mmCIF file of C-alpha atoms in Angstrom:
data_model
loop_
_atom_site.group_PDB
_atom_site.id
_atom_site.type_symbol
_atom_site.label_atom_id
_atom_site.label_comp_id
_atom_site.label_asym_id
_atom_site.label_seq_id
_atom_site.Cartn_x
_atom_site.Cartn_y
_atom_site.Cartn_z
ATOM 1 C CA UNK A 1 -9.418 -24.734 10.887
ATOM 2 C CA UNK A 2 -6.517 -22.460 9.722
ATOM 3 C CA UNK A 3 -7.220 -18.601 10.565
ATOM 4 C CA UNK A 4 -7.093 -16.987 7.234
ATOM 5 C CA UNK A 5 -5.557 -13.717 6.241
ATOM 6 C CA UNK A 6 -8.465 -11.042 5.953
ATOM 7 C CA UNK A 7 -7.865 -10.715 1.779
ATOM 8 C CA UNK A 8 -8.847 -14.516 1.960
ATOM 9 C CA UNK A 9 -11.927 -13.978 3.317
ATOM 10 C CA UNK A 10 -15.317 -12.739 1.574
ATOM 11 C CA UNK A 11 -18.877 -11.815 3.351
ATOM 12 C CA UNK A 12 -21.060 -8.505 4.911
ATOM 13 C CA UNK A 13 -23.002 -6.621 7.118
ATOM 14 C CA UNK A 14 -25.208 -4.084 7.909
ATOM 15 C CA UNK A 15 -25.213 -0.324 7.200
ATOM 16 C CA UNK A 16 -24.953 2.943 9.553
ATOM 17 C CA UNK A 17 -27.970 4.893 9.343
ATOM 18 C CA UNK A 18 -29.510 8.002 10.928
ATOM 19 C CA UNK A 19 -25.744 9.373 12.672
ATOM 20 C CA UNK A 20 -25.744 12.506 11.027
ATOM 21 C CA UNK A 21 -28.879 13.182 12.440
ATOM 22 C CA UNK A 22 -27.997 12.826 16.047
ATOM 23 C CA UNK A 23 -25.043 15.617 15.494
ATOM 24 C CA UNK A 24 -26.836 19.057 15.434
ATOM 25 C CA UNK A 25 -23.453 20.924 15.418
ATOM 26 C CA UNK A 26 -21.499 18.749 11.712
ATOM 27 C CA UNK A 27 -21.613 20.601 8.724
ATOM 28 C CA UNK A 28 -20.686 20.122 5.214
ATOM 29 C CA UNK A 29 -17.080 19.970 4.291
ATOM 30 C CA UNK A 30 -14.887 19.298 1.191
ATOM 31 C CA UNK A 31 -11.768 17.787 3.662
ATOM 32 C CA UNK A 32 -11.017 14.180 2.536
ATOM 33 C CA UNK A 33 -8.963 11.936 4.967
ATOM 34 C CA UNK A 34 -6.709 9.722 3.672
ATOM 35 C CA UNK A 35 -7.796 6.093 4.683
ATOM 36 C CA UNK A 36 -5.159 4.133 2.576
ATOM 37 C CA UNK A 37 -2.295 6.285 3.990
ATOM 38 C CA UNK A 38 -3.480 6.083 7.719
ATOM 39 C CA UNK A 39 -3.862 2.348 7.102
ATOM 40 C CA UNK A 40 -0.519 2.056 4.983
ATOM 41 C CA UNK A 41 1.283 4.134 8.140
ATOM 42 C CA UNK A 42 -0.833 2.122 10.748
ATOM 43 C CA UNK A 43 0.515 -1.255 9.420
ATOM 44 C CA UNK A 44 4.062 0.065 9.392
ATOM 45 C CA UNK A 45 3.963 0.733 13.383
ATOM 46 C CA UNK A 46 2.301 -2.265 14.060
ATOM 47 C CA UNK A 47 4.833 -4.475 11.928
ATOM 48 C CA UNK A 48 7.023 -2.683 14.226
ATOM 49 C CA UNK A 49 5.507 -3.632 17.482
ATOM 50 C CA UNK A 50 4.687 -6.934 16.525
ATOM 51 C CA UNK A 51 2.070 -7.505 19.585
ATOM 52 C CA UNK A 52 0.569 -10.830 20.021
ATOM 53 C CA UNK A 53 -2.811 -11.083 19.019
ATOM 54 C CA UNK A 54 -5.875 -12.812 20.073
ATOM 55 C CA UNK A 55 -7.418 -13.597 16.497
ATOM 56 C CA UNK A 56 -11.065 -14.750 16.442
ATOM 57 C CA UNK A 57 -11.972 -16.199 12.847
ATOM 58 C CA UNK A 58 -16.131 -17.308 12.523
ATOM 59 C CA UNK A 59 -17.469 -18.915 9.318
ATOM 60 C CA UNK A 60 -20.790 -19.639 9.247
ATOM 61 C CA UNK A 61 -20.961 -20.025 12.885
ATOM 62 C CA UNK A 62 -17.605 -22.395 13.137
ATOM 63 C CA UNK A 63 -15.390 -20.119 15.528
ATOM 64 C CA UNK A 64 -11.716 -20.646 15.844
ATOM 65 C CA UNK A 65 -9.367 -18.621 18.460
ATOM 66 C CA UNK A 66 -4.917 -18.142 18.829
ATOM 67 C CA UNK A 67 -2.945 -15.876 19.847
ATOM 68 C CA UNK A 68 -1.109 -14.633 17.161
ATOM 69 C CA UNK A 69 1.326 -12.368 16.103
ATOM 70 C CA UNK A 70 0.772 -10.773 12.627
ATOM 71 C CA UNK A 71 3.379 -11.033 9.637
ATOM 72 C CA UNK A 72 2.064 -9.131 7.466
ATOM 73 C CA UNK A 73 -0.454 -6.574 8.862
ATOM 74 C CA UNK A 74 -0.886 -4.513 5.258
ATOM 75 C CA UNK A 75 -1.963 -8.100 3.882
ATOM 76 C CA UNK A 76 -4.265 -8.595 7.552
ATOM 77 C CA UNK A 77 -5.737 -4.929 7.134
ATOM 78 C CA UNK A 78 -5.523 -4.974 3.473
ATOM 79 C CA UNK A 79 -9.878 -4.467 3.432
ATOM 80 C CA UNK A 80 -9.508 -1.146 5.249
ATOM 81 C CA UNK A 81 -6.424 -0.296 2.369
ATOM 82 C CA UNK A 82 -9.136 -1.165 -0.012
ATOM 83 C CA UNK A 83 -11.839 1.204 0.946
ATOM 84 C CA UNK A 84 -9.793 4.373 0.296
ATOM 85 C CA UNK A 85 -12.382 7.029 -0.996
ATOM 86 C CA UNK A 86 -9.849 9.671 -1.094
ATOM 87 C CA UNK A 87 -9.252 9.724 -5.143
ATOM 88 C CA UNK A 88 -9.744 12.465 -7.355
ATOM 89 C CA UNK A 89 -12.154 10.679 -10.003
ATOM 90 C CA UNK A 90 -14.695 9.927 -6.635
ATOM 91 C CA UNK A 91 -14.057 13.749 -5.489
ATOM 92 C CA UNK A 92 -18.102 14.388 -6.113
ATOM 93 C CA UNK A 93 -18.805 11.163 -5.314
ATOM 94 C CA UNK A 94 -19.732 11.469 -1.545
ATOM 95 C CA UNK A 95 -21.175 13.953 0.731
ATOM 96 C CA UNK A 96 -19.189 14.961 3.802
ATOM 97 C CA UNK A 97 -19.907 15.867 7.246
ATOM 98 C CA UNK A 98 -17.752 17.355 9.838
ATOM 99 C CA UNK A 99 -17.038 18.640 12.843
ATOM 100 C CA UNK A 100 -14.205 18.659 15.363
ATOM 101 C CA UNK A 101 -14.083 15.137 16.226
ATOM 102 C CA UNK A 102 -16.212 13.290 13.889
ATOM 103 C CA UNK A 103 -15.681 13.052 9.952
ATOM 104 C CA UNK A 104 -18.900 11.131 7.476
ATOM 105 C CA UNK A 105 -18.420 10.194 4.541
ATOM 106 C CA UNK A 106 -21.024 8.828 2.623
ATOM 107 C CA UNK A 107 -21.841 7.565 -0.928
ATOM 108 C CA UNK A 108 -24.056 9.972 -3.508
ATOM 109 C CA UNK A 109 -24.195 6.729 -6.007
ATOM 110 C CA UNK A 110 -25.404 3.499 -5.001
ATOM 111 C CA UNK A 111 -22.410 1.640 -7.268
ATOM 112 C CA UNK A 112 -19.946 2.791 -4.992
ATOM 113 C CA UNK A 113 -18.476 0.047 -3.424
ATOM 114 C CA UNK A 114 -17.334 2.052 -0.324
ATOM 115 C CA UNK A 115 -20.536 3.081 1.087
ATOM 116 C CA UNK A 116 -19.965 4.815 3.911
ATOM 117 C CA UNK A 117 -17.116 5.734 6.247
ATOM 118 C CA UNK A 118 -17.129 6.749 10.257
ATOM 119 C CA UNK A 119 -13.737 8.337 11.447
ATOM 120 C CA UNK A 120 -13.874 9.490 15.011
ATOM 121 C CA UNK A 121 -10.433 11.910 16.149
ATOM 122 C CA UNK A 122 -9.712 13.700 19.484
ATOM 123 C CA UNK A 123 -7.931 16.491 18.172
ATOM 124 C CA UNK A 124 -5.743 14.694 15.232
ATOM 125 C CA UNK A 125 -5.717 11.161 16.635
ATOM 126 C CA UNK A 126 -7.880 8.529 15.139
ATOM 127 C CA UNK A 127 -9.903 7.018 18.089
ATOM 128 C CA UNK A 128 -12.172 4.863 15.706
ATOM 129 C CA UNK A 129 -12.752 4.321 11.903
ATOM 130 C CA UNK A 130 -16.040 2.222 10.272
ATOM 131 C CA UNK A 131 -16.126 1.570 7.379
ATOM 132 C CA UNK A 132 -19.251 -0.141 5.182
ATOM 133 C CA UNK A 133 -18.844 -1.693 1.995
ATOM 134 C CA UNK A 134 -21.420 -2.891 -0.383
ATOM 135 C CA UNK A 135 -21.211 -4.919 -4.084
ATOM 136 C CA UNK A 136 -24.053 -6.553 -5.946
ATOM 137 C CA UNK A 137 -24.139 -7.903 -9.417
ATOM 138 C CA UNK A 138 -25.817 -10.860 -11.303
ATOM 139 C CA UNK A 139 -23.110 -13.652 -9.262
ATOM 140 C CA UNK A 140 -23.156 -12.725 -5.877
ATOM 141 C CA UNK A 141 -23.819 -9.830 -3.086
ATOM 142 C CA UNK A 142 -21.537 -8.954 -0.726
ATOM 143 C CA UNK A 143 -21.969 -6.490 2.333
ATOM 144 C CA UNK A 144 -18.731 -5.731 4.767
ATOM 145 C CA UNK A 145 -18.585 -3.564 8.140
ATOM 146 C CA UNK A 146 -14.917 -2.765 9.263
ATOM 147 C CA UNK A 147 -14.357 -1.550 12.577
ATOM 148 C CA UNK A 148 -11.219 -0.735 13.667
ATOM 149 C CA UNK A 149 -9.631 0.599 16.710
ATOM 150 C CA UNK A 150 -5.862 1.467 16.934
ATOM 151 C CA UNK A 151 -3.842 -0.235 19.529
ATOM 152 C CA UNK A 152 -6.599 -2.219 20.825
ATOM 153 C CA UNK A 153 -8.874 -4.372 18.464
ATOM 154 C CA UNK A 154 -10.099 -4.638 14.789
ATOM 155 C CA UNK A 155 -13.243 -6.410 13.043
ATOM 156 C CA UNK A 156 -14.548 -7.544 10.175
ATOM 157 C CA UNK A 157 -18.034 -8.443 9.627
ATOM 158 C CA UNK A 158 -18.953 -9.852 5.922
ATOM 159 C CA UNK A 159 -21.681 -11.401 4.765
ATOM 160 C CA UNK A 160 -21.905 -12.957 0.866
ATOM 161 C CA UNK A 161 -24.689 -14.475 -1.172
ATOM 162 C CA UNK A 162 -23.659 -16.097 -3.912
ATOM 163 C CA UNK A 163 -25.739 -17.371 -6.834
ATOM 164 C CA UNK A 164 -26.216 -21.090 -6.605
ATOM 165 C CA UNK A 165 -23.464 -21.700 -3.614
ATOM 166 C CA UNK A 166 -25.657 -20.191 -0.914
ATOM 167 C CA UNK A 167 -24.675 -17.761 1.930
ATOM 168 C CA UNK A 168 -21.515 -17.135 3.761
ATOM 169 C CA UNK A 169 -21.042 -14.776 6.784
ATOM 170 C CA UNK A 170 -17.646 -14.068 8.387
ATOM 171 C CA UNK A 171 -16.344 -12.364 11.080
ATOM 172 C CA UNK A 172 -12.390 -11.857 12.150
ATOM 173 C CA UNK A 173 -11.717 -10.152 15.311
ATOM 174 C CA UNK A 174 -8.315 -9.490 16.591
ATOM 175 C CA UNK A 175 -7.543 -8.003 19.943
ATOM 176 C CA UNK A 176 -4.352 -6.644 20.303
ATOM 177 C CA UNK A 177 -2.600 -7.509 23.290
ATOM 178 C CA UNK A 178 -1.078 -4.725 25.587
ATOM 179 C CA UNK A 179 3.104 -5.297 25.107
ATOM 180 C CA UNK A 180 4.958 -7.247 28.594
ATOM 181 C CA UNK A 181 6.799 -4.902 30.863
#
């Protein structure tokens, strides 16, 4: 089996619920973080570093491991790219919480495809983004969690029914490799 770039691949998962609730001290906030930039300047270092990564590629529970090293990491993290909610036409389009080290962004309209987004910071660093994606129409329904954590590992969860070809789930995990000394 040939691991596949994550643009190749199509699937779902799950959502986040119930997280706002367990934060007593976010409140509402108009601040939008720029996914597609932090991705677009997170692919740049990494193409720079070019670490070796352990790549873990699952279809339908065939699972397929190497060690890697990533060409082209805005094509490998091009999903996360994708998701960018920071445009002014979606401005209104999804609630906000906030606080010092925590950001929420969810979806007011359920035809959103970018349903909800996690970013966790100490201070201005990004420890940890999620992001959930949803689509349905007459064809096919697809569902994606994105996890990603810088310098260490990222994952992609997808799940996709399609109309008369069945179901296909996915998951990509790469583990980034701490450089030689």
């Amino acid at each position: 089996m040939k691991l596949l770039p994550l643009t190749a691949i199509i699937g779902g998962i799950t959502l986040l619920s119930g997280l706002p609730s367990c934060r007593p001290d976010i409140k509402q906030s108009n601040a939008f973080f720029d996914i597609g930039g932090y991705f677009k300047a997170d692919t740049a270092r990494l193409k720079k570093l070019n670490p070796e990564v352990n790549k873990t590629v699952t279809h339908n529970g065939i699972t397929e491991t190497k060690t890697v090293h990533i060409s082209n990491w805005g094509q490998e993290l091009n999903l996360f790219i994708q998701s960018d909610i920071n445009r002014p036409a979606w401005k209104n389009s999804y609630s906000v919480l906030a606080s010092d080290s925590l950001l929420i962004y969810t979806a007011k309209y359920p035809d959103l495809r970018t349903t909800k987004v996690v970013i966790k910071k100490d201070k201005d660093k990004v420890k940890w983004v999620l992001v959930y994606n949803h689509t349905k129409n007459l064809l096919y329904e697809t569902r994606e969690k994105l996890s990603y954590f810088p310098d260490s590992v990222y994952l992609i969860e997808k799940w996709q029914q399609v109309r008369l070809m069945g179901r296909n789930n996915y998951r990509i995990e790469g583990i980034l490799k701490a450089p030689q000394k």
